[in-house]
mmCIF file of C-alpha atoms and ligand atoms in Angstrom:
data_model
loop_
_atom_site.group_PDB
_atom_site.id
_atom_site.type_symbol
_atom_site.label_atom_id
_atom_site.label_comp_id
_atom_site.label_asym_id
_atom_site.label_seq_id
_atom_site.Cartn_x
_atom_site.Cartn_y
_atom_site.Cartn_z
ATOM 1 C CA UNK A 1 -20.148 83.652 12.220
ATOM 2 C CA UNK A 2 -20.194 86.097 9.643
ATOM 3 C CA UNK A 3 -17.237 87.100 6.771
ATOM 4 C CA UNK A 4 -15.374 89.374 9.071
ATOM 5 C CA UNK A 5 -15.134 87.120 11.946
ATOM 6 C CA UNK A 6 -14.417 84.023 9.677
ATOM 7 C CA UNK A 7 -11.356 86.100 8.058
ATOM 8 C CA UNK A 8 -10.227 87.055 11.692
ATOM 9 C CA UNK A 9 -10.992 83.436 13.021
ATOM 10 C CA UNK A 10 -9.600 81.565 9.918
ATOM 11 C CA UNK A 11 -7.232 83.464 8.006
ATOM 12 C CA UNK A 12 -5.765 87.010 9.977
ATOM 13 C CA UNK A 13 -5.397 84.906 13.284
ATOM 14 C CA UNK A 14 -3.727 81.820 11.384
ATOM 15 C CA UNK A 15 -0.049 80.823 11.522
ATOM 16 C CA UNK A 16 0.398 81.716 7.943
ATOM 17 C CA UNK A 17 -0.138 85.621 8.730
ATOM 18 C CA UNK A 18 2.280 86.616 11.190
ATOM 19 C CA UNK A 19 5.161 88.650 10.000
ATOM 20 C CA UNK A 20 6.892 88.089 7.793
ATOM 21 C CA UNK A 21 9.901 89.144 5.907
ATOM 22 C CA UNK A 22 9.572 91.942 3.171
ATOM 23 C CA UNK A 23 5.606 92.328 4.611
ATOM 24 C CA UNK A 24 5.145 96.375 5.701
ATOM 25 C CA UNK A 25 1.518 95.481 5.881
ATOM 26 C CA UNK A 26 -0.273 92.409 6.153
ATOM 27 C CA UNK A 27 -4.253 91.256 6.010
ATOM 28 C CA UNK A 28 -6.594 94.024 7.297
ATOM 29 C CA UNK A 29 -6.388 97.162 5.461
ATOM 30 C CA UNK A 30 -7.696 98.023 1.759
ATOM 31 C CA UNK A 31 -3.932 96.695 0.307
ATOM 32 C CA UNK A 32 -1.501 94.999 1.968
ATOM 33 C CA UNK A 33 2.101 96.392 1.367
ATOM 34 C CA UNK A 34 5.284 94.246 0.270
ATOM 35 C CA UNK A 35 9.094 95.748 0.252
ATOM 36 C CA UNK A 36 10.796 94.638 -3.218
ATOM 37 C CA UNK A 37 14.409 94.639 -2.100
ATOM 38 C CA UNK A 38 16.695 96.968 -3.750
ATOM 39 C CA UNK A 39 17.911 94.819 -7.138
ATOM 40 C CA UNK A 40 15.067 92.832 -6.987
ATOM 41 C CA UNK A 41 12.094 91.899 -9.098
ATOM 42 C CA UNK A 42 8.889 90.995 -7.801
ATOM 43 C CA UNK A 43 8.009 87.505 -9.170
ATOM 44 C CA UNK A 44 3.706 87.020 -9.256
ATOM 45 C CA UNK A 45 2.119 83.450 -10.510
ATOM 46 C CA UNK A 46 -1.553 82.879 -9.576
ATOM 47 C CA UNK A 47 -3.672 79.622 -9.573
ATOM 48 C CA UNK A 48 -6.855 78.126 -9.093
ATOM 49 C CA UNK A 49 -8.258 74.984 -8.087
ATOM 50 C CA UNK A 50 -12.436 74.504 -8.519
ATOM 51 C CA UNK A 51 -13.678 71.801 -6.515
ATOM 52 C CA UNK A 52 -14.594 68.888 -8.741
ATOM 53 C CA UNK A 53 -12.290 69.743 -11.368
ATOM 54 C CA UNK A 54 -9.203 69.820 -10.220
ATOM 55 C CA UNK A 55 -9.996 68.244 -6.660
ATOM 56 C CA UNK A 56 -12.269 65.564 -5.747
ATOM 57 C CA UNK A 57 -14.819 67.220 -4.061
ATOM 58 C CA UNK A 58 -14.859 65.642 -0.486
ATOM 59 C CA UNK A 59 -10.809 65.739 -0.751
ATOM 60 C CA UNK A 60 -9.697 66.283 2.818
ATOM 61 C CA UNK A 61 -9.133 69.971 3.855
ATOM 62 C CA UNK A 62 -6.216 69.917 5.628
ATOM 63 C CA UNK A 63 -4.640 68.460 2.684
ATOM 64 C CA UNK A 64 -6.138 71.067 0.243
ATOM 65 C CA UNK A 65 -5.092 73.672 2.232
ATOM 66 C CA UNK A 66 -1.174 72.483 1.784
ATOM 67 C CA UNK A 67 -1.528 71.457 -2.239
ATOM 68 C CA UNK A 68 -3.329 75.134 -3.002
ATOM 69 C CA UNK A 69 -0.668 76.677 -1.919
ATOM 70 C CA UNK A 70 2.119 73.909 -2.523
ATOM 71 C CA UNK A 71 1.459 74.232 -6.348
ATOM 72 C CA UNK A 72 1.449 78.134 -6.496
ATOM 73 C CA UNK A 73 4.621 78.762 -4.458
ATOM 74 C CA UNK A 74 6.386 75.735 -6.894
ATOM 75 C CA UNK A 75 5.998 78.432 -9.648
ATOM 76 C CA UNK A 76 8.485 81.107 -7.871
ATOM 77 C CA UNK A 77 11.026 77.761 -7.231
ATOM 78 C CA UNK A 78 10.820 77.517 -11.340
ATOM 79 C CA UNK A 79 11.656 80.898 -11.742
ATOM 80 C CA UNK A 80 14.366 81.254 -8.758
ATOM 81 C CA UNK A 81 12.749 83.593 -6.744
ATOM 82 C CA UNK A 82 12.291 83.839 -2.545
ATOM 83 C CA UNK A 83 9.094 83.409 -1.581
ATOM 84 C CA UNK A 84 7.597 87.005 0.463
ATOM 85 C CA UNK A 85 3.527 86.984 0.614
ATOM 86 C CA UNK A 86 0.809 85.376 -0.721
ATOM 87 C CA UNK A 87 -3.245 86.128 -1.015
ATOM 88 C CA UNK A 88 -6.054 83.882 -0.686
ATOM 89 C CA UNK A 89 -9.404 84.246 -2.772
ATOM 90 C CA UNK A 90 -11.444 81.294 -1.437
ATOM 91 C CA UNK A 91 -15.035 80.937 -2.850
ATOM 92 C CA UNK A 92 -16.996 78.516 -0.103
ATOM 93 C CA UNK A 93 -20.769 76.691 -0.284
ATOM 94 C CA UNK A 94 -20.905 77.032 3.526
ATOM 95 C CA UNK A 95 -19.340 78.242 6.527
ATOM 96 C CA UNK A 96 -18.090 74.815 7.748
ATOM 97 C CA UNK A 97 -16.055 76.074 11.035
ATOM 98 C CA UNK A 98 -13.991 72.438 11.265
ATOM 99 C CA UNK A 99 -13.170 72.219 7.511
ATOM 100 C CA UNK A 100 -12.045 76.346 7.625
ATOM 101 C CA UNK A 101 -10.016 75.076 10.420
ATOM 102 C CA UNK A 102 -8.172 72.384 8.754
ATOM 103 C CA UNK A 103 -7.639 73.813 5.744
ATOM 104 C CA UNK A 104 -5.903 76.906 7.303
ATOM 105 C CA UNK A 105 -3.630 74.784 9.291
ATOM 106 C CA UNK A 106 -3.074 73.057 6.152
ATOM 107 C CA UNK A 107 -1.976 75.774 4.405
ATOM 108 C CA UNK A 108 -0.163 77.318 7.296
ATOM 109 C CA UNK A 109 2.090 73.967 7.434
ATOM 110 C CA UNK A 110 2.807 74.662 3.910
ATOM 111 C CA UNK A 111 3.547 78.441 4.169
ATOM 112 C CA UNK A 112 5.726 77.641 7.047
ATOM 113 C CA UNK A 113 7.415 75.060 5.271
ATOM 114 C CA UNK A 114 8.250 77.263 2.550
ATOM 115 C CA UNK A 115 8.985 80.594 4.248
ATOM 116 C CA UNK A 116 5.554 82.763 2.857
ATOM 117 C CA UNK A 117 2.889 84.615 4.436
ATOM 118 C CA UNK A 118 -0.673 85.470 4.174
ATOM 119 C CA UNK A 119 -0.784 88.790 3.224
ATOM 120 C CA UNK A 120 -4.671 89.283 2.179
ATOM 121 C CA UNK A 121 -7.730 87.617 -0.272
ATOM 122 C CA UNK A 122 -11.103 87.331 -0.896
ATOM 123 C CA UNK A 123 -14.021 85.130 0.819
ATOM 124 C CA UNK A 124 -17.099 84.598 -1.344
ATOM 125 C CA UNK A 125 -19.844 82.681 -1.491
ATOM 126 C CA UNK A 126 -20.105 80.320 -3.937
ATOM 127 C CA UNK A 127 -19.155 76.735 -5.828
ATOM 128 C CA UNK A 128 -15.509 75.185 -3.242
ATOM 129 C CA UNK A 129 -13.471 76.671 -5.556
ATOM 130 C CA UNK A 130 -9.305 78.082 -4.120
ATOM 131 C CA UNK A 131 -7.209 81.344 -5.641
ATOM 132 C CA UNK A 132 -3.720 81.649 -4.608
ATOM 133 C CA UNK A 133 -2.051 84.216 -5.951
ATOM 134 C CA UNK A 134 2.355 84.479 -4.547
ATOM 135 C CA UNK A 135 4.828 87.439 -4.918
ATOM 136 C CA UNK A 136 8.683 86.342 -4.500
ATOM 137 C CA UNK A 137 11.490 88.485 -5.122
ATOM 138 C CA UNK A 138 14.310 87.552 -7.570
ATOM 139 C CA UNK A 139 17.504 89.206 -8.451
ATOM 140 C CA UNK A 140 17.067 91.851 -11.426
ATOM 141 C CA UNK A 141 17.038 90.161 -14.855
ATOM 142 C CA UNK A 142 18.176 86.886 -13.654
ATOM 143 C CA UNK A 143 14.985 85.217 -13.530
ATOM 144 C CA UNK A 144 14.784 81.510 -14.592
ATOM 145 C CA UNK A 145 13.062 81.712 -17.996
ATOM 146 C CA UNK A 146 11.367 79.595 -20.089
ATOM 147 C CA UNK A 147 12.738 81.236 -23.164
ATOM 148 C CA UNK A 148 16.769 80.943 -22.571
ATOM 149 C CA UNK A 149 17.765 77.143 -23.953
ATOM 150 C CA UNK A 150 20.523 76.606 -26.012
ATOM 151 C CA UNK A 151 21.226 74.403 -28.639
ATOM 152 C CA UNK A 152 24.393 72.282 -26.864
ATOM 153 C CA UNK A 153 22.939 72.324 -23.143
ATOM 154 C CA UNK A 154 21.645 69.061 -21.504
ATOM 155 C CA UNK A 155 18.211 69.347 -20.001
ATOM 156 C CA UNK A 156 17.175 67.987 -16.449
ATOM 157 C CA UNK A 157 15.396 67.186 -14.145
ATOM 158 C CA UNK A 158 15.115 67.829 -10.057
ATOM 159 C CA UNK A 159 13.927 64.221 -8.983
ATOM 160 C CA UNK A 160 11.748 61.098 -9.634
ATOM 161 C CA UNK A 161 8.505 61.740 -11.928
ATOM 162 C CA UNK A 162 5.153 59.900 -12.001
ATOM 163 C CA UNK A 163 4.305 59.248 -8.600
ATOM 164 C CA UNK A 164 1.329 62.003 -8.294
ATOM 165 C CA UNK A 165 -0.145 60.742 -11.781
ATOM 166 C CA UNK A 166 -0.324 57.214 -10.112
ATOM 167 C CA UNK A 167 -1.717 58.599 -7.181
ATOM 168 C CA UNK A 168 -4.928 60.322 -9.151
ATOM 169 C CA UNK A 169 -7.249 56.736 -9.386
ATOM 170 C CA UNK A 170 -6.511 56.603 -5.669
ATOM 171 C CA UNK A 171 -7.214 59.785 -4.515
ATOM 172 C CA UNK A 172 -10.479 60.283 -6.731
ATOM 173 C CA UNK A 173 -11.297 56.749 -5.633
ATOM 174 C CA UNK A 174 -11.315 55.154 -8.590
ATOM 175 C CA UNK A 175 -9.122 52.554 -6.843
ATOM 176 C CA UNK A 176 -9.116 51.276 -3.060
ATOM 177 C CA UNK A 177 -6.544 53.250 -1.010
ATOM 178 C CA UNK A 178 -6.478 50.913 1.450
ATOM 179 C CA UNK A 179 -5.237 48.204 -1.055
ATOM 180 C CA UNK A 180 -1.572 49.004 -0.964
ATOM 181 C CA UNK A 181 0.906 48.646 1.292
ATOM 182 C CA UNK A 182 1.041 51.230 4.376
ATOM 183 C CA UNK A 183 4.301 52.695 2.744
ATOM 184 C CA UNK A 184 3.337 52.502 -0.415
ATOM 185 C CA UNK A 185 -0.145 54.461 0.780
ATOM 186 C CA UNK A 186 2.198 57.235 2.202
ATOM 187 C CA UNK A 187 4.231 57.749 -0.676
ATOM 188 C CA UNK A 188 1.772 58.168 -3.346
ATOM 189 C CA UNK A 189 -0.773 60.100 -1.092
ATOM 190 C CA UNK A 190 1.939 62.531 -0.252
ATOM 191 C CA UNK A 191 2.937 62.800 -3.748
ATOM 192 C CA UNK A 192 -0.208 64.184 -4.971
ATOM 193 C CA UNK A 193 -1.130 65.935 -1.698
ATOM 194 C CA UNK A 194 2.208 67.843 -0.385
ATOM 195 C CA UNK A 195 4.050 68.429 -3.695
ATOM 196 C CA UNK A 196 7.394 69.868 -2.469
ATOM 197 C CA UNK A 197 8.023 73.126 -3.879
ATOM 198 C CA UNK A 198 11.870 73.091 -5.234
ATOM 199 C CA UNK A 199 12.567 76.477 -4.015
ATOM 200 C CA UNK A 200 16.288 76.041 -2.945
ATOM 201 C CA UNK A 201 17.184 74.110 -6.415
ATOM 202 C CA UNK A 202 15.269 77.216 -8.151
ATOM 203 C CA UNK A 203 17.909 79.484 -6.386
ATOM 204 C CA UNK A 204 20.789 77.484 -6.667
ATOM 205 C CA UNK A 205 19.926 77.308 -10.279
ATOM 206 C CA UNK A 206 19.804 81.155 -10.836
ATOM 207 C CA UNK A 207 23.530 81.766 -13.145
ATOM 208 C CA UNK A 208 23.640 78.923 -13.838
ATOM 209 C CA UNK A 209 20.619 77.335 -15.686
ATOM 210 C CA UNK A 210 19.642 78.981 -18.941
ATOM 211 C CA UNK A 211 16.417 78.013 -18.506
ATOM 212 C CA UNK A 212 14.027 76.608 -16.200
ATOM 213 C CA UNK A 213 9.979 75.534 -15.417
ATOM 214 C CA UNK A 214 8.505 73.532 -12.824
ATOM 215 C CA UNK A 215 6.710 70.715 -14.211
ATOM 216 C CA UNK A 216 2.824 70.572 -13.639
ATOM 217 C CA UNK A 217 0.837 69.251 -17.155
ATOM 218 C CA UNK A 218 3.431 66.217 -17.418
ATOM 219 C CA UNK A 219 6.924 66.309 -18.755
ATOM 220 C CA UNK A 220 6.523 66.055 -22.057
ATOM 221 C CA UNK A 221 4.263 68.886 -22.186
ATOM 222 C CA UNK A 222 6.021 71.331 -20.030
ATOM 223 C CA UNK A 223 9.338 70.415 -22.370
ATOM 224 C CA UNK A 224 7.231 71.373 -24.938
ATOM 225 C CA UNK A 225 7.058 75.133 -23.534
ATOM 226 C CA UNK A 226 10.991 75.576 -23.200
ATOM 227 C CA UNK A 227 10.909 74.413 -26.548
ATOM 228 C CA UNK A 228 8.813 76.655 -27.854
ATOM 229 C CA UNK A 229 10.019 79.705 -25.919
ATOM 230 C CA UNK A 230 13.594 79.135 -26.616
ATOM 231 C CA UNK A 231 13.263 78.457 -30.179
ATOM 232 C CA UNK A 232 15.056 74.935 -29.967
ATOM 233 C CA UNK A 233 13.910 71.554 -29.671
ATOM 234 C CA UNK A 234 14.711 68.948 -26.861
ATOM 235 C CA UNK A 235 15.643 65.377 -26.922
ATOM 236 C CA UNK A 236 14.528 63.241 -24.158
ATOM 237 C CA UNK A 237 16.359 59.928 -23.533
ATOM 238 C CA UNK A 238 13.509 57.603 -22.511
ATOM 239 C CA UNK A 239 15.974 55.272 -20.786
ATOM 240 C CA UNK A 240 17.342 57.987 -18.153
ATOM 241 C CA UNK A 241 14.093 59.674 -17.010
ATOM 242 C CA UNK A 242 13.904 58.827 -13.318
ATOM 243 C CA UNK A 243 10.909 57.121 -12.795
ATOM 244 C CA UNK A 244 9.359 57.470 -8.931
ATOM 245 C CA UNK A 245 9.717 53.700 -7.149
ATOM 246 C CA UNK A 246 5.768 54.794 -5.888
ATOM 247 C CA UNK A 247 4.385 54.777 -8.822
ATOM 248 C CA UNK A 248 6.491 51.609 -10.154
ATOM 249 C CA UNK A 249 4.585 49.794 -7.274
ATOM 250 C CA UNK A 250 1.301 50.344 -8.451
ATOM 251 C CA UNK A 251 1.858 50.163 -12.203
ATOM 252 C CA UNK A 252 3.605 47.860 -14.854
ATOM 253 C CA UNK A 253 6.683 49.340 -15.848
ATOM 254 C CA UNK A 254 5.514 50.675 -19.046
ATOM 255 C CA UNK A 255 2.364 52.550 -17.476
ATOM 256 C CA UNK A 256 4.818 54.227 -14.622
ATOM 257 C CA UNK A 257 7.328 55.510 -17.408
ATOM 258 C CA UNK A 258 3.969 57.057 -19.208
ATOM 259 C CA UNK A 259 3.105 58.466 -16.011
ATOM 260 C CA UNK A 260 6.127 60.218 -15.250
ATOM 261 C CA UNK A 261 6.554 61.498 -19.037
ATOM 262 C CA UNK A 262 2.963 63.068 -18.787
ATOM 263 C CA UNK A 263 1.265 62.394 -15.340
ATOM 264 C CA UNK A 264 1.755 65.388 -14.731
ATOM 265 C CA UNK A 265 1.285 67.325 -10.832
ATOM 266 C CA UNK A 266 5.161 66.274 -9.819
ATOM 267 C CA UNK A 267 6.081 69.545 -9.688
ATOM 268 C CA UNK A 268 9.678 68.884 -10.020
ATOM 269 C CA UNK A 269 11.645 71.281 -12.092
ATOM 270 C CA UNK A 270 13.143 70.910 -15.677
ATOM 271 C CA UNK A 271 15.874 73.323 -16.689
ATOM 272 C CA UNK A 272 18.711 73.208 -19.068
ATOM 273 C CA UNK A 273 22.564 74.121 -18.621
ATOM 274 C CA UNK A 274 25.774 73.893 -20.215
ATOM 275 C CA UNK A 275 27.102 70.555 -19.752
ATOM 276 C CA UNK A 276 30.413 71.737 -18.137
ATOM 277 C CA UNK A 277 27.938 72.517 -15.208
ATOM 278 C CA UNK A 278 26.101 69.395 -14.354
ATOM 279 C CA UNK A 279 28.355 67.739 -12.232
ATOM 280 C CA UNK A 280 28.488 70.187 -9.575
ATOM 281 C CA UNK A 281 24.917 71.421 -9.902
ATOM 282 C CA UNK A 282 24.807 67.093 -9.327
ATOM 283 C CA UNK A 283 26.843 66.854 -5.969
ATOM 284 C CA UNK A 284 24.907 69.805 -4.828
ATOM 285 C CA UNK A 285 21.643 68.223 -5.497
ATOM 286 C CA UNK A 286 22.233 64.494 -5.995
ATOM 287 C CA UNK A 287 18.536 63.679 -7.110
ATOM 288 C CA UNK A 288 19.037 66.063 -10.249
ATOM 289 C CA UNK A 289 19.177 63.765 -13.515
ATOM 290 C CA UNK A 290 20.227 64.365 -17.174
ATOM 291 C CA UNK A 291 17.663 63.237 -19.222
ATOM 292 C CA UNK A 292 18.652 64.640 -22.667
ATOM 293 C CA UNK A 293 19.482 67.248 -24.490
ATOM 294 C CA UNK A 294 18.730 70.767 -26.265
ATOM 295 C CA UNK A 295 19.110 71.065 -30.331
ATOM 296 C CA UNK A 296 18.489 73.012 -33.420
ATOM 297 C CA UNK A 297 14.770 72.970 -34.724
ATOM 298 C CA UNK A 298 11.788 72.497 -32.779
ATOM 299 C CA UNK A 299 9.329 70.276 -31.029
ATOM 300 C CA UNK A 300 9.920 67.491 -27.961
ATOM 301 C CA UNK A 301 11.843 64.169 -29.092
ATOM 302 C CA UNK A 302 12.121 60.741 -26.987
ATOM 303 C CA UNK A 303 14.792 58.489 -28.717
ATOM 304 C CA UNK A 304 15.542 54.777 -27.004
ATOM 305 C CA UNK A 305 19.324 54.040 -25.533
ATOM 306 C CA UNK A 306 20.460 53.799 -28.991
ATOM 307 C CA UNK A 307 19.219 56.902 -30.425
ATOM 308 C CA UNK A 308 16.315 55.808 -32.045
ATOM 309 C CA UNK A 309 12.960 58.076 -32.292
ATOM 310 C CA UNK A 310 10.399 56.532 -30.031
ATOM 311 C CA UNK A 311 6.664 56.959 -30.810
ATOM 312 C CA UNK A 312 5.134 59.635 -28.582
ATOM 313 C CA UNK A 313 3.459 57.797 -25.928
ATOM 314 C CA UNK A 314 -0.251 58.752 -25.212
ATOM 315 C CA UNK A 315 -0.886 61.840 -22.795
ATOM 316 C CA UNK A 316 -1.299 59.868 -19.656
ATOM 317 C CA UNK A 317 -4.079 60.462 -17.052
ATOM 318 C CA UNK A 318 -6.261 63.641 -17.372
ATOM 319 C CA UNK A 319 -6.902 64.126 -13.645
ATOM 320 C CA UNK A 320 -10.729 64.979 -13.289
ATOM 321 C CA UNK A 321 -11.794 65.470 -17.366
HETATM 322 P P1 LIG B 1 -12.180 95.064 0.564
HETATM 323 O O1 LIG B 1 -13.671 95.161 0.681
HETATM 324 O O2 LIG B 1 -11.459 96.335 0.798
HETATM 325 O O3 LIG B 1 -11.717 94.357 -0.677
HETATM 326 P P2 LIG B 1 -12.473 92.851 2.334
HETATM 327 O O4 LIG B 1 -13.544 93.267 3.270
HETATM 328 O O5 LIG B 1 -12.799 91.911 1.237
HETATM 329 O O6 LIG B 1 -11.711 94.119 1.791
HETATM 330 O O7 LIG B 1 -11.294 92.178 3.185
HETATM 331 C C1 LIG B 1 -10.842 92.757 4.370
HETATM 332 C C2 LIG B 1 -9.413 92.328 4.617
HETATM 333 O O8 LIG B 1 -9.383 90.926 4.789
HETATM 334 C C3 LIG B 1 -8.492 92.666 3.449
HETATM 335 O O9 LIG B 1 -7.227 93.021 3.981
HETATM 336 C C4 LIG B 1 -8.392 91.352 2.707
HETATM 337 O O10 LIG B 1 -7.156 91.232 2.036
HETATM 338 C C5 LIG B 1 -8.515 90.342 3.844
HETATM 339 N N1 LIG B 1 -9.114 89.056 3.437
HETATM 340 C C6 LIG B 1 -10.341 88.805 2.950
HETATM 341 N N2 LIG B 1 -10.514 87.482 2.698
HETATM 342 C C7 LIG B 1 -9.349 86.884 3.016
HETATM 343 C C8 LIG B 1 -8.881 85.553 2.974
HETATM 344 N N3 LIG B 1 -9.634 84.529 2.527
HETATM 345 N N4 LIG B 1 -7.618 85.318 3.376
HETATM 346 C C9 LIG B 1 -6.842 86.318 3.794
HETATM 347 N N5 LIG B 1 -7.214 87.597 3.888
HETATM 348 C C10 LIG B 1 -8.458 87.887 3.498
HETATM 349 MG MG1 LIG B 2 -11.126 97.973 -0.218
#
């Protein structure tokens, strides 16, 4: 097989890139073509994942193939934007015909999933290592941006954090799987391997938040950027950040609540709003959680139920360093 038929087996042929919405033209010519929708912006994020640094290098393909593109598409939810196409530059050791085939029904599931097609990429030889670059389309200048908190808005979050930092010892195999409860198993695995991109929250949010991210370094971090951006600092209430009942399994309580303040790869979103809007932005989505609040000056600040500054925990895990 050589690197036209593998793109025709693998990648033009696949699920992923049939039509399309938006899509004039698709995988095959020099460019593929994409129709921004009158009033619309076109939204672009690109990321990469290297085997061995950011995946364990016999991780399972199929899986891969949904958390490449899982973690790209999450940054068009963060901004509000509908997903349209997306391009693949994939870098492979080998042509390994059943792991090609897994991983492009992995990512198909996930493009289905989340309404995106394969529009076009790259295939090189080389080092595992996965590009995904997405387009969305978002109304004109109402993007969800990092840079619009204000000082008197409550900040956020879209669910349960933590669970896909726990997960890390078990999926590089630092700790037996197989240990844990069957549910328990399920939970974590598919926390870390089939993040769910928040794309209808991002939407919803688009008005109405003032400002918005999805969170992938850990929470504390990616608070950290609003801050920054907006010019404002933010106040987390240690007590009311939801911490994900998989990760409380595996971990004492205090380890889970460092996990979901800096685990990191949830990919849940944090935004911030007025707080005459929470409680319908709450029946609408009933996992969203207040978790503090956006003031003057600068910086990320966890206080205890009664106020009081709490020392910055350590970063938790550093997946793979
Ligand atoms: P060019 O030499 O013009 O850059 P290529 O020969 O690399 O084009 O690719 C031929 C077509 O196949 C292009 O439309 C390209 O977007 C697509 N393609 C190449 N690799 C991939 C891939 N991994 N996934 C999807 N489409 C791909
Ligand atoms: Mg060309």
């Amino acid at each position: 097989m050589n690197e036209f038929e593998l793109i025709q087996h693998f990648f033009t042929r696949s699920a992923c890139a049939q039509g399309g919405e938006n899509i004039l033209l698709g995988i095959g010519d020099d460019c593929a073509l994409l129709q921004i929708p009158a009033g619309q912006s076109c939204a672009v994020s690109t990321d990469t994942l290297v085997s061995g640094i950011h995946f364990p290098e016999q991780a399972p393909a199929f899986l891969l193939g949904q958390r490449a593109l899982a973690v790209a598409v999450s940054d068009l939810a963060a901004m509000g934007a509908t997903p349209v196409g997306f391009t693949l530059a994939i870098t492979l050791p080998q042509i390994d015909t059943p792991w090609l085939q897994a991983f492009s029904e992995g990512l198909s599931a996930m493009a289905l999933q989340c309404g995106i097609a394969l529009i076009g990429g790259d295939t090189t030889r080389g080092p595992l290592a996965i590009t995904v670059t997405v387009m969305g389309a978002v109304p004109q200048s109402r993007a969800l941006l990092r840079s619009g908190a204000r000082v008197g808005d409550v900040l956020c979050v879209s669910g349960a954090l933590g669970a896909a930092g726990a997960a890390v010892p078990y999926v590089v195999g630092e700790r037996d799987v197989h240990s844990l409860p069957e549910r328990v198993q399920q939970q974590l695995l598919a926390a870390y391997w089939t993040p769910q991109p928040q794309l209808e929250l991002g939407r919803y949010l688009l008005g109405k938040a003032h400002a918005a991210l999805d969170i992938s370094d850990g929470l504390l971090a990616d608070c950290g950027h609003i801050a920054k951006a907006s010019g404002v600092s933010l106040q987390i209430q240690q007590t009311q950040v939801p911490v994900a009942s998989a990760a409380e399994q595996v971990l004492d309580a205090h380890a889970a609540l460092q996990s979901a303040l800096s685990g990191g790869d949830d990919y849940q979103l944090a935004f911030t709003l007025p707080a005459s809007a929470v409680a319908q932005v709450q029946h609408d989505f009933p996992a969203v959680r207040v978790i503090g609040q956006v003031c003057s000056g600068s910086g990320v600040h966890l206080v205890n139920a009664a106020g009081q500054s709490v020392a910055a925990l350590r970063r938790g895990y550093q997946h793979f360093e």
